[in-house]
Amino acid sequence: MTKDINNISKKEFLEKLESYRNGSITRRHFLNVTGLGAATAVLGGTVPGLRPTPAFAGDIGDRVVLATWPNYHDVANFDAFTETTGAHVQVNVFGSNEEMLAKLQAGATGWDVYVPTNYTFEDYVKEDLIEPLDVSRLPNYDAAAFEPRYAEAGSVNGTLYGVPKNWGSTGMAINTKHNDGKAISSWKEFFDITMDKFSGRTVVHDYQLTTIGSALNYHGYSFNSVNPGELADAEKLLIAVKPHLFAITSDYQPPMRNGDAWLTICWSGDGKQLNSDIPEIHYALGSDGGEIWSDYYAIPKSSERKDAAYALINFMLDPNVNVKEVLTHGYPTADSRTYDMLPADLKNDPIIFPAQDLLSPLEFGAAVTLTDPNRAELMARFKSA
Amino acid sequence: MTQRTRNWLLLAPAGAWFMVMLIIPLTVVFIFSFGERAPSGGVVLAFTFEQYGNLPARWAAFKNTMTLAPIGTLSALLIAYPLAYFLAVKANPKWKTILLVLVIVPFWTSILIRSYAWIFLLGGRGIPALLDVIGIEGVRLINTPFAVLVGIIYGYLPLMVFPIYVSLDKLDKRLLEASSDLGAKSWKTFLQITLPLSIPGIATGCMLVFILLMGEYLIPAMLGGGKVFFVGNALVDLFLQSRNWAYGSAVAVTLVVVMLITVTIYMRLIYRLGASREDVSIM
Amino acid sequence: MGNGDYAQDAAPKGRKVVAELRGVSKYFGEVCAVSDLSLSISEGEFLSFLGPSGCGKTTALRILAGFEVPTEGVVILDGDIVNSLEAHHRPVNMVFQQYALFPHMTAAQNIGYGLRQRRPRLPRAEIADKVYKTLDVVRLGGYEHRRIWEMSGGQQQRVALARAIINEPKLLLLDEPMAALDRKLRKEMQIELQDLQRQLGITFVLVTHDQEEALSMSDRICIMREGCIMQIGSPQELYDRPNSRYVAGFVGTSNFFDGILTDNKGVLGTVRVNNEMPMQASHGSDLAIGQDVCISIRPEQMKLHRQGEGLWVKVLNRIFLGEHTEYLINHETLGDFLVLSPRQAEMAESPFNPGDRALVSWEPSAALILDNK
Ligand SMILES: Nc1ncnc2c1ncn2[C@@H]1O[C@H](COP(=O)(O)OP(=O)(O)O)[C@@H](O)[C@H]1O
Ligand SMILES: [Mg+2]
């Protein structure tokens, strides 16, 4: 499963990263390039010649390994971290929470900080793979500054395991040019139009949570349902829709941009990017449901550099640092201190910060969906049908 | 030390390698395949045939693999042979090395990166747009079995070219002169001398490509848009997404068995084709 | 030289010419493999190209076979100019240097290959019949189903031969066919080849670097050096009347005495050997007064005796060879040279021993003045 790790060289990774930053490829594209099979992609640290010579050897050691989603950071922040602490940041890129959990479950080690999503914490705690956080070692963490909605999944049974990084929503992006200029705003419309005049033009995600979730929403069920009857309805819908799909992939930006695909399940950050570049692509949340999510910084139990891990998380929680992160990737922050520092046009952006009433039908992914064998097998049957 | 012990000692590293790289993992997978999925993913050891009973759910994946792998192998052969022939027989020796390097160079890049070129070429703005200009409208190429086939041929071409090149290159050119001297026109020389003597290369290339294709998952994922599903994709999903190791192991064991059966039939066929023992050296 | 004298390039009179080269040269880039070759080959003759490795013999053969197109000159086969006629259209077959047998075919399949290419097709039975007959001709009866690698070098060579002669070519080209055989087998094959050639009446063109082989088998020999023909003639002619020091040295053994030509008016010319000793010898054409030349005398043309006319020499060594006895002799001006004394002469006069003084003499006509090239 890991053969492609060796195939993508560090140089290629950096080139890809650079072209992503230039906007010539997209986040999900990048994710696929580097993330399929969990590429051990690397920044700074392991690239000879790029390794900075630390001004002094800090107490925290000479490096810290961060497992995260692609282009979810401002690289300049990592350089600043290295400058102040002497530890360089090595970045490993992953494709999905499922994959990250699978790796840690299988006993993989070497990561110091990772970025799990809300619905995974229960499992990490149950499996004893995650380190409880010692708040005293995170002076920049101010619990009161975070909206509880985006922070509460980080605590399990009263113990803090993760501090919020960013949040976002999963909705739909439609190229209105092909629908007489009209957007759509429900999963009912999404699947109906796919089986009708958008046949062969729709993309759904390549993982169970959102794809099955939206099919459940279509029938008016909960996004997180594990009820066998409801899942059977969702499966029937997905199997019926499959011949009309353009693709089952999480790399939906390129076909949306080049016109091959007209409609897709979409993360808010991608929606923002698509809309900025191609105004006729609209991003909308489902009025009948959808996902809202929050990512957290956390430390895997297996980390051997906990000092460095704490130092990095604390550094990233500094609002002055965090604001640069948000400006780079465009995902909203739950930290009011950081929010206050953002420019007004960003604060008022309807895609990044949607109105509260639009968010209310959305659900956070439930832990049970992550491990539910029926949902996993449903997705697999759908893909191999 | 007797001759016998010495032989065993000499064989030990290879044996150890074989154990670590092949026997142990296969045994583990075999044992897992009789287990059950743990509640939060992974495997609980047991002795049940439940996983094998579920195999029909992956029928489509096996069907796709078992059609596209042979078609891909044959297509790669049809394209690779003329290329290898040109390199080995026709190309100016001065340019040979450079041309050979050109064939290998793509291999230094990840197939992942290379597939992106095809995503563009086969996408709506690539070849279909060109066809549109000449009046052929509405052609869809990307995310079809055809796109996967193109990716397969492209990705596996060097693997096919090399063994054929080697067998053609070591072919004594005087045999071709001898054939011509005895009155055979060039295409008859090709059919009666060149082709039969390159069968070892063809056999090796096909075997190599076919076996690797059976486990392929990247190209279908990239160029099939998740709609052309190989057994390899089923395995990636089972191990990395649904974390159903037991079922994944059963699928993997089945794949290995299918592979062994196919390869055995294939070897028989090659020998039957009349290639003598000396001629055929498969891997 | 050599090609200036057209008479010697011509085939023996009264026989039909099957192949002819006129002023043929072949360049591989800058390298000149053969230069200005002219010769004709007549029906039924056994012609050899003899010369050291790299002198262009194979190239000459390949031009005849049609594998190389000459850079200059004309190739004529059976009266037609065939310079760029492809090999498979020529009524010519070749036995390759390492035989070039098809490894994926049996002996019989190899031998029948040429017949199978014929259009219109020959009936299978006819092909099989001919193959069996040819197997017998080369004495390989019973080996028809053998694979090539199951055969010895000598057997492989017979297969190669059979594969060529079964087509009844106008010209059979053999490129060092015996080079890979051991000495004893080579002798046998030489005799067999000669028999075969007489029996079949096919014209043979043999390439070899082995002078004994060329002398014993050929009707005519074409001596080559650095891409050029030095002399063409029967073994006898080449031996008795070499046209250069090179040919004299290549065909048989000879003693050479270097000098300057001082007179060539009569039948005998005069050479001042080693700048001091005038010697008389029969001279060839194309020699100028003052030119560097040599006198060549075959060792068997010299006689050793104790009385009479001659040069005084000292015997250095004596080797008994059975039929002959070989003496190594020293003369104060001429240096060391060889004398071969036949058995009768040895019987008549008691043998010389190392250290003995003796007189050496020869017929003036046995001494040849040759260009020193
Ligand atoms: N295909 C070729 N390319 C370049 N040079 C060649 C080629 N064939 C022969 N020669 C050169 O021509 C000369 C004569 O070669 P060849 O006819 O093989 O000699 P022989 O058979 O007398 O040993 C040699 O110097 C050889 O290197
Ligand atoms: Mg030669």
mmCIF file of N, CA, C and O and ligand atoms in Angstrom, chain C residues 28 31 33 52-59, ligand 1:
data_model
loop_
_atom_site.group_PDB
_atom_site.id
_atom_site.type_symbol
_atom_site.label_atom_id
_atom_site.label_comp_id
_atom_site.label_asym_id
_atom_site.label_seq_id
_atom_site.Cartn_x
_atom_site.Cartn_y
_atom_site.Cartn_z
ATOM 1 N N PHE C 28 33.242 2.347 -44.870
ATOM 2 C CA PHE C 28 32.348 2.479 -43.711
ATOM 3 C C PHE C 28 32.730 3.790 -43.057
ATOM 4 O O PHE C 28 33.687 3.848 -42.297
ATOM 5 N N VAL C 31 36.461 4.617 -42.826
ATOM 6 C CA VAL C 31 37.237 3.384 -42.976
ATOM 7 C C VAL C 31 37.019 2.784 -44.358
ATOM 8 O O VAL C 31 35.882 2.584 -44.783
ATOM 9 N N ALA C 33 37.145 -0.410 -46.283
ATOM 10 C CA ALA C 33 37.220 -1.847 -46.017
ATOM 11 C C ALA C 33 37.806 -2.588 -47.217
ATOM 12 O O ALA C 33 38.658 -3.460 -47.052
ATOM 13 N N PRO C 52 45.367 -11.495 -44.029
ATOM 14 C CA PRO C 52 45.270 -11.444 -42.573
ATOM 15 C C PRO C 52 43.926 -10.866 -42.134
ATOM 16 O O PRO C 52 43.206 -10.281 -42.934
ATOM 17 N N SER C 53 43.613 -11.033 -40.888
ATOM 18 C CA SER C 53 42.367 -10.535 -40.321
ATOM 19 C C SER C 53 42.263 -9.023 -40.533
ATOM 20 O O SER C 53 43.236 -8.299 -40.355
ATOM 21 N N GLY C 54 41.070 -8.575 -40.949
ATOM 22 C CA GLY C 54 40.844 -7.147 -41.117
ATOM 23 C C GLY C 54 41.213 -6.612 -42.485
ATOM 24 O O GLY C 54 41.124 -5.410 -42.718
ATOM 25 N N CYS C 55 41.599 -7.494 -43.423
ATOM 26 C CA CYS C 55 42.044 -7.001 -44.726
ATOM 27 C C CYS C 55 40.879 -6.807 -45.697
ATOM 28 O O CYS C 55 41.080 -6.368 -46.826
ATOM 29 N N GLY C 56 39.658 -7.141 -45.274
ATOM 30 C CA GLY C 56 38.515 -6.856 -46.144
ATOM 31 C C GLY C 56 37.917 -8.070 -46.824
ATOM 32 O O GLY C 56 37.060 -7.935 -47.703
ATOM 33 N N LYS C 57 38.314 -9.262 -46.434
ATOM 34 C CA LYS C 57 37.814 -10.481 -47.084
ATOM 35 C C LYS C 57 36.311 -10.623 -46.884
ATOM 36 O O LYS C 57 35.555 -10.847 -47.832
ATOM 37 N N THR C 58 35.878 -10.506 -45.621
ATOM 38 C CA THR C 58 34.455 -10.663 -45.339
ATOM 39 C C THR C 58 33.647 -9.612 -46.085
ATOM 40 O O THR C 58 32.585 -9.905 -46.654
ATOM 41 N N THR C 59 34.155 -8.406 -46.109
ATOM 42 C CA THR C 59 33.439 -7.340 -46.813
ATOM 43 C C THR C 59 33.258 -7.691 -48.284
ATOM 44 O O THR C 59 32.169 -7.519 -48.845
HETATM 45 N N1 LIG D 1 30.011 -2.631 -40.690
HETATM 46 C C1 LIG D 1 31.244 -2.092 -40.579
HETATM 47 N N2 LIG D 1 31.383 -0.850 -40.094
HETATM 48 C C2 LIG D 1 32.600 -0.277 -39.979
HETATM 49 N N3 LIG D 1 33.740 -0.857 -40.317
HETATM 50 C C3 LIG D 1 33.686 -2.110 -40.818
HETATM 51 C C4 LIG D 1 32.428 -2.789 -40.969
HETATM 52 N N4 LIG D 1 32.664 -4.010 -41.483
HETATM 53 C C5 LIG D 1 34.007 -4.089 -41.637
HETATM 54 N N5 LIG D 1 34.608 -2.946 -41.248
HETATM 55 C C6 LIG D 1 36.041 -2.658 -41.299
HETATM 56 O O1 LIG D 1 36.501 -2.980 -42.584
HETATM 57 C C7 LIG D 1 37.732 -3.634 -42.522
HETATM 58 C C8 LIG D 1 37.639 -4.993 -43.192
HETATM 59 O O2 LIG D 1 36.832 -5.843 -42.399
HETATM 60 P P1 LIG D 1 36.492 -7.343 -42.817
HETATM 61 O O3 LIG D 1 35.982 -7.342 -44.213
HETATM 62 O O4 LIG D 1 35.603 -7.900 -41.781
HETATM 63 O O5 LIG D 1 37.898 -8.029 -42.713
HETATM 64 P P2 LIG D 1 38.297 -9.587 -42.674
HETATM 65 O O6 LIG D 1 37.089 -10.383 -42.964
HETATM 66 O O7 LIG D 1 39.343 -9.710 -43.710
HETATM 67 O O8 LIG D 1 38.852 -9.834 -41.321
HETATM 68 C C9 LIG D 1 38.124 -3.734 -41.054
HETATM 69 O O9 LIG D 1 38.988 -2.659 -40.778
HETATM 70 C C10 LIG D 1 36.826 -3.555 -40.346
HETATM 71 O O10 LIG D 1 37.041 -2.926 -39.109
#
